[in-house]
Amino acid sequence: MKVSKIEIARFQLQQACKLYLDGGDLVSMLTLAGAAEEILGVELNRSGGVSSLKAIHEAEKAKDPSRTYKDTANEANLVRNSLKHFNDPNEQEVEFLPGDAFVMLSRALDNYGRLSDDFSDPMLEAIYKLQKLAGKHP
């Protein structure tokens, strides 16, 4: 079976959206959304676009010129990386807020939208629900 990286990201993002809409587990949702966000972000950056993480960094750098991309990435991806790696033997648990999962899903959807307008129904429903959560829809 041969699958493109972008299609893999689409599958991961679609499943993350379904978990979000079903009120499913936040760990899987954040992990899937984080994997999709990373693949889509790399593709955007390679093709001359601006990923959601790069946009966040540019906003932070405007406030603090000494801010590095690595600083931004480490902070923005802290929970995602903690969920998928076990590098620190002292880190036996990961604590995060539901908002961390929603932000990662938003970043992944944003990256996807910067590459394609072919949103699935679950993706569109998740976008609407996230916007409503953020107070952007009545």
PDB file of C-alpha atoms in Angstrom:
ATOM      1  CA  MET A   1       0.000   0.000   0.000  1.00  0.00           C
ATOM      2  CA  LYS A   2       1.377   3.388  -0.963  1.00  0.00           C
ATOM      3  CA  VAL A   3      -0.112   6.547   0.572  1.00  0.00           C
ATOM      4  CA  SER A   4       1.083  10.116   0.209  1.00  0.00           C
ATOM      5  CA  LYS A   5       2.117  12.023   3.319  1.00  0.00           C
ATOM      6  CA  ILE A   6      -0.639  14.590   2.697  1.00  0.00           C
ATOM      7  CA  GLU A   7      -3.252  11.835   2.446  1.00  0.00           C
ATOM      8  CA  ILE A   8      -1.906  10.350   5.692  1.00  0.00           C
ATOM      9  CA  ALA A   9      -2.303  13.747   7.345  1.00  0.00           C
ATOM     10  CA  ARG A  10      -5.853  13.999   5.949  1.00  0.00           C
ATOM     11  CA  PHE A  11      -6.751  10.582   7.426  1.00  0.00           C
ATOM     12  CA  GLN A  12      -5.260  11.563  10.793  1.00  0.00           C
ATOM     13  CA  LEU A  13      -7.008  14.928  10.785  1.00  0.00           C
ATOM     14  CA  GLN A  14     -10.350  13.422   9.830  1.00  0.00           C
ATOM     15  CA  GLN A  15     -10.120  10.919  12.696  1.00  0.00           C
ATOM     16  CA  ALA A  16      -9.118  13.670  15.126  1.00  0.00           C
ATOM     17  CA  CYS A  17     -12.181  15.653  14.032  1.00  0.00           C
ATOM     18  CA  LYS A  18     -14.446  12.634  14.526  1.00  0.00           C
ATOM     19  CA  LEU A  19     -13.070  12.118  18.030  1.00  0.00           C
ATOM     20  CA  TYR A  20     -13.654  15.792  18.795  1.00  0.00           C
ATOM     21  CA  LEU A  21     -17.220  15.709  17.499  1.00  0.00           C
ATOM     22  CA  ASP A  22     -17.987  12.484  19.377  1.00  0.00           C
ATOM     23  CA  GLY A  23     -16.475  13.795  22.606  1.00  0.00           C
ATOM     24  CA  GLY A  24     -13.862  11.059  22.306  1.00  0.00           C
ATOM     25  CA  ASP A  25     -10.597  10.808  24.136  1.00  0.00           C
ATOM     26  CA  LEU A  26      -8.492  13.937  24.040  1.00  0.00           C
ATOM     27  CA  VAL A  27      -5.197  12.045  24.086  1.00  0.00           C
ATOM     28  CA  SER A  28      -5.878  10.332  20.754  1.00  0.00           C
ATOM     29  CA  MET A  29      -7.441  13.459  19.314  1.00  0.00           C
ATOM     30  CA  LEU A  30      -4.442  15.613  20.211  1.00  0.00           C
ATOM     31  CA  THR A  31      -1.934  12.995  19.043  1.00  0.00           C
ATOM     32  CA  LEU A  32      -3.644  12.510  15.669  1.00  0.00           C
ATOM     33  CA  ALA A  33      -4.164  16.240  15.164  1.00  0.00           C
ATOM     34  CA  GLY A  34      -0.540  16.880  16.158  1.00  0.00           C
ATOM     35  CA  ALA A  35       0.783  14.353  13.658  1.00  0.00           C
ATOM     36  CA  ALA A  36      -1.350  15.858  10.893  1.00  0.00           C
ATOM     37  CA  GLU A  37      -0.404  19.406  11.892  1.00  0.00           C
ATOM     38  CA  GLU A  38       3.286  18.559  11.652  1.00  0.00           C
ATOM     39  CA  ILE A  39       3.083  16.882   8.216  1.00  0.00           C
ATOM     40  CA  LEU A  40       0.901  19.653   6.779  1.00  0.00           C
ATOM     41  CA  GLY A  41       3.072  22.369   8.337  1.00  0.00           C
ATOM     42  CA  VAL A  42       6.246  20.913   6.855  1.00  0.00           C
ATOM     43  CA  GLU A  43       4.615  20.777   3.425  1.00  0.00           C
ATOM     44  CA  LEU A  44       3.442  24.379   3.744  1.00  0.00           C
ATOM     45  CA  ASN A  45       6.875  25.611   4.777  1.00  0.00           C
ATOM     46  CA  ARG A  46       8.590  23.627   2.003  1.00  0.00           C
ATOM     47  CA  SER A  47       6.236  25.027  -0.634  1.00  0.00           C
ATOM     48  CA  GLY A  48       6.724  28.636   0.477  1.00  0.00           C
ATOM     49  CA  GLY A  49       3.502  28.876   2.449  1.00  0.00           C
ATOM     50  CA  VAL A  50       3.070  29.844   6.067  1.00  0.00           C
ATOM     51  CA  SER A  51       2.151  27.120   8.538  1.00  0.00           C
ATOM     52  CA  SER A  52       0.093  27.874  11.621  1.00  0.00           C
ATOM     53  CA  LEU A  53       3.200  27.388  13.769  1.00  0.00           C
ATOM     54  CA  LYS A  54       5.205  29.750  11.587  1.00  0.00           C
ATOM     55  CA  ALA A  55       2.408  32.343  11.853  1.00  0.00           C
ATOM     56  CA  ILE A  56       2.414  31.981  15.642  1.00  0.00           C
ATOM     57  CA  HIS A  57       6.181  32.430  15.668  1.00  0.00           C
ATOM     58  CA  GLU A  58       6.015  35.529  13.474  1.00  0.00           C
ATOM     59  CA  ALA A  59       3.460  37.093  15.856  1.00  0.00           C
ATOM     60  CA  GLU A  60       5.611  36.263  18.875  1.00  0.00           C
ATOM     61  CA  LYS A  61       8.779  37.524  17.189  1.00  0.00           C
ATOM     62  CA  ALA A  62       7.070  40.852  16.446  1.00  0.00           C
ATOM     63  CA  LYS A  63       6.633  41.274  20.218  1.00  0.00           C
ATOM     64  CA  ASP A  64      10.046  39.855  21.135  1.00  0.00           C
ATOM     65  CA  PRO A  65      12.711  39.991  18.381  1.00  0.00           C
ATOM     66  CA  SER A  66      14.974  37.614  20.321  1.00  0.00           C
ATOM     67  CA  ARG A  67      12.376  34.845  20.112  1.00  0.00           C
ATOM     68  CA  THR A  68      13.583  31.851  18.084  1.00  0.00           C
ATOM     69  CA  TYR A  69      11.452  29.501  16.010  1.00  0.00           C
ATOM     70  CA  LYS A  70      12.717  26.637  18.162  1.00  0.00           C
ATOM     71  CA  ASP A  71      11.451  28.399  21.318  1.00  0.00           C
ATOM     72  CA  THR A  72       8.018  28.815  19.772  1.00  0.00           C
ATOM     73  CA  ALA A  73       7.912  25.247  18.451  1.00  0.00           C
ATOM     74  CA  ASN A  74       9.033  23.743  21.769  1.00  0.00           C
ATOM     75  CA  GLU A  75       6.317  25.592  23.675  1.00  0.00           C
ATOM     76  CA  ALA A  76       3.555  25.096  21.108  1.00  0.00           C
ATOM     77  CA  ASN A  77       4.311  21.376  20.769  1.00  0.00           C
ATOM     78  CA  LEU A  78       5.107  20.601  24.409  1.00  0.00           C
ATOM     79  CA  VAL A  79       1.950  18.610  25.135  1.00  0.00           C
ATOM     80  CA  ARG A  80       1.951  16.837  21.768  1.00  0.00           C
ATOM     81  CA  ASN A  81       5.569  15.792  22.237  1.00  0.00           C
ATOM     82  CA  SER A  82       4.951  14.711  25.828  1.00  0.00           C
ATOM     83  CA  LEU A  83       2.116  12.466  24.669  1.00  0.00           C
ATOM     84  CA  LYS A  84       4.179  10.732  21.995  1.00  0.00           C
ATOM     85  CA  HIS A  85       7.646  10.511  23.583  1.00  0.00           C
ATOM     86  CA  PHE A  86       8.949   9.042  26.812  1.00  0.00           C
ATOM     87  CA  ASN A  87      12.447  10.512  26.793  1.00  0.00           C
ATOM     88  CA  ASP A  88      12.442  11.734  30.399  1.00  0.00           C
ATOM     89  CA  PRO A  89      12.158   8.773  32.823  1.00  0.00           C
ATOM     90  CA  ASN A  90      10.984  11.209  35.520  1.00  0.00           C
ATOM     91  CA  GLU A  91       7.972  12.236  33.443  1.00  0.00           C
ATOM     92  CA  GLN A  92       5.560   9.474  34.391  1.00  0.00           C
ATOM     93  CA  GLU A  93       2.431  11.521  33.694  1.00  0.00           C
ATOM     94  CA  VAL A  94       1.356  14.230  31.302  1.00  0.00           C
ATOM     95  CA  GLU A  95      -0.942  16.986  32.476  1.00  0.00           C
ATOM     96  CA  PHE A  96      -2.788  19.064  29.921  1.00  0.00           C
ATOM     97  CA  LEU A  97      -5.989  21.005  29.478  1.00  0.00           C
ATOM     98  CA  PRO A  98      -8.768  20.227  26.985  1.00  0.00           C
ATOM     99  CA  GLY A  99      -7.892  23.558  25.357  1.00  0.00           C
ATOM    100  CA  ASP A 100      -4.481  22.156  24.416  1.00  0.00           C
ATOM    101  CA  ALA A 101      -6.209  19.515  22.276  1.00  0.00           C
ATOM    102  CA  PHE A 102      -8.550  22.076  20.730  1.00  0.00           C
ATOM    103  CA  VAL A 103      -5.641  24.377  19.844  1.00  0.00           C
ATOM    104  CA  MET A 104      -3.732  21.526  18.181  1.00  0.00           C
ATOM    105  CA  LEU A 105      -6.814  20.521  16.209  1.00  0.00           C
ATOM    106  CA  SER A 106      -7.292  24.151  15.160  1.00  0.00           C
ATOM    107  CA  ARG A 107      -3.671  24.380  14.018  1.00  0.00           C
ATOM    108  CA  ALA A 108      -4.012  21.187  11.979  1.00  0.00           C
ATOM    109  CA  LEU A 109      -7.243  22.375  10.364  1.00  0.00           C
ATOM    110  CA  ASP A 110      -5.659  25.737   9.631  1.00  0.00           C
ATOM    111  CA  ASN A 111      -2.687  24.073   7.927  1.00  0.00           C
ATOM    112  CA  TYR A 112      -4.988  21.813   5.944  1.00  0.00           C
ATOM    113  CA  GLY A 113      -7.035  24.799   4.792  1.00  0.00           C
ATOM    114  CA  ARG A 114      -3.879  26.577   3.647  1.00  0.00           C
ATOM    115  CA  LEU A 115      -3.127  23.586   1.391  1.00  0.00           C
ATOM    116  CA  SER A 116      -6.578  22.479   0.251  1.00  0.00           C
ATOM    117  CA  ASP A 117     -10.221  23.470   0.187  1.00  0.00           C
ATOM    118  CA  ASP A 118     -11.349  19.826   0.102  1.00  0.00           C
ATOM    119  CA  PHE A 119     -12.743  19.631   3.636  1.00  0.00           C
ATOM    120  CA  SER A 120     -14.716  16.564   4.677  1.00  0.00           C
ATOM    121  CA  ASP A 121     -17.990  16.950   6.555  1.00  0.00           C
ATOM    122  CA  PRO A 122     -16.361  16.057   9.912  1.00  0.00           C
ATOM    123  CA  MET A 123     -13.671  18.667   9.276  1.00  0.00           C
ATOM    124  CA  LEU A 124     -16.270  21.346   8.493  1.00  0.00           C
ATOM    125  CA  GLU A 125     -18.321  20.395  11.557  1.00  0.00           C
ATOM    126  CA  ALA A 126     -15.205  20.537  13.742  1.00  0.00           C
ATOM    127  CA  ILE A 127     -14.285  23.963  12.350  1.00  0.00           C
ATOM    128  CA  TYR A 128     -17.763  25.276  13.123  1.00  0.00           C
ATOM    129  CA  LYS A 129     -17.731  23.791  16.627  1.00  0.00           C
ATOM    130  CA  LEU A 130     -14.250  25.165  17.365  1.00  0.00           C
ATOM    131  CA  GLN A 131     -15.258  28.614  16.109  1.00  0.00           C
ATOM    132  CA  LYS A 132     -18.371  28.481  18.272  1.00  0.00           C
ATOM    133  CA  LEU A 133     -16.211  27.484  21.255  1.00  0.00           C
ATOM    134  CA  ALA A 134     -13.963  30.478  20.539  1.00  0.00           C
ATOM    135  CA  GLY A 135     -16.998  32.774  20.344  1.00  0.00           C
ATOM    136  CA  LYS A 136     -16.767  33.388  16.602  1.00  0.00           C
ATOM    137  CA  HIS A 137     -20.246  31.997  15.845  1.00  0.00           C
ATOM    138  CA  PRO A 138     -23.524  32.640  17.652  1.00  0.00           C
TER     139      PRO A 138
END
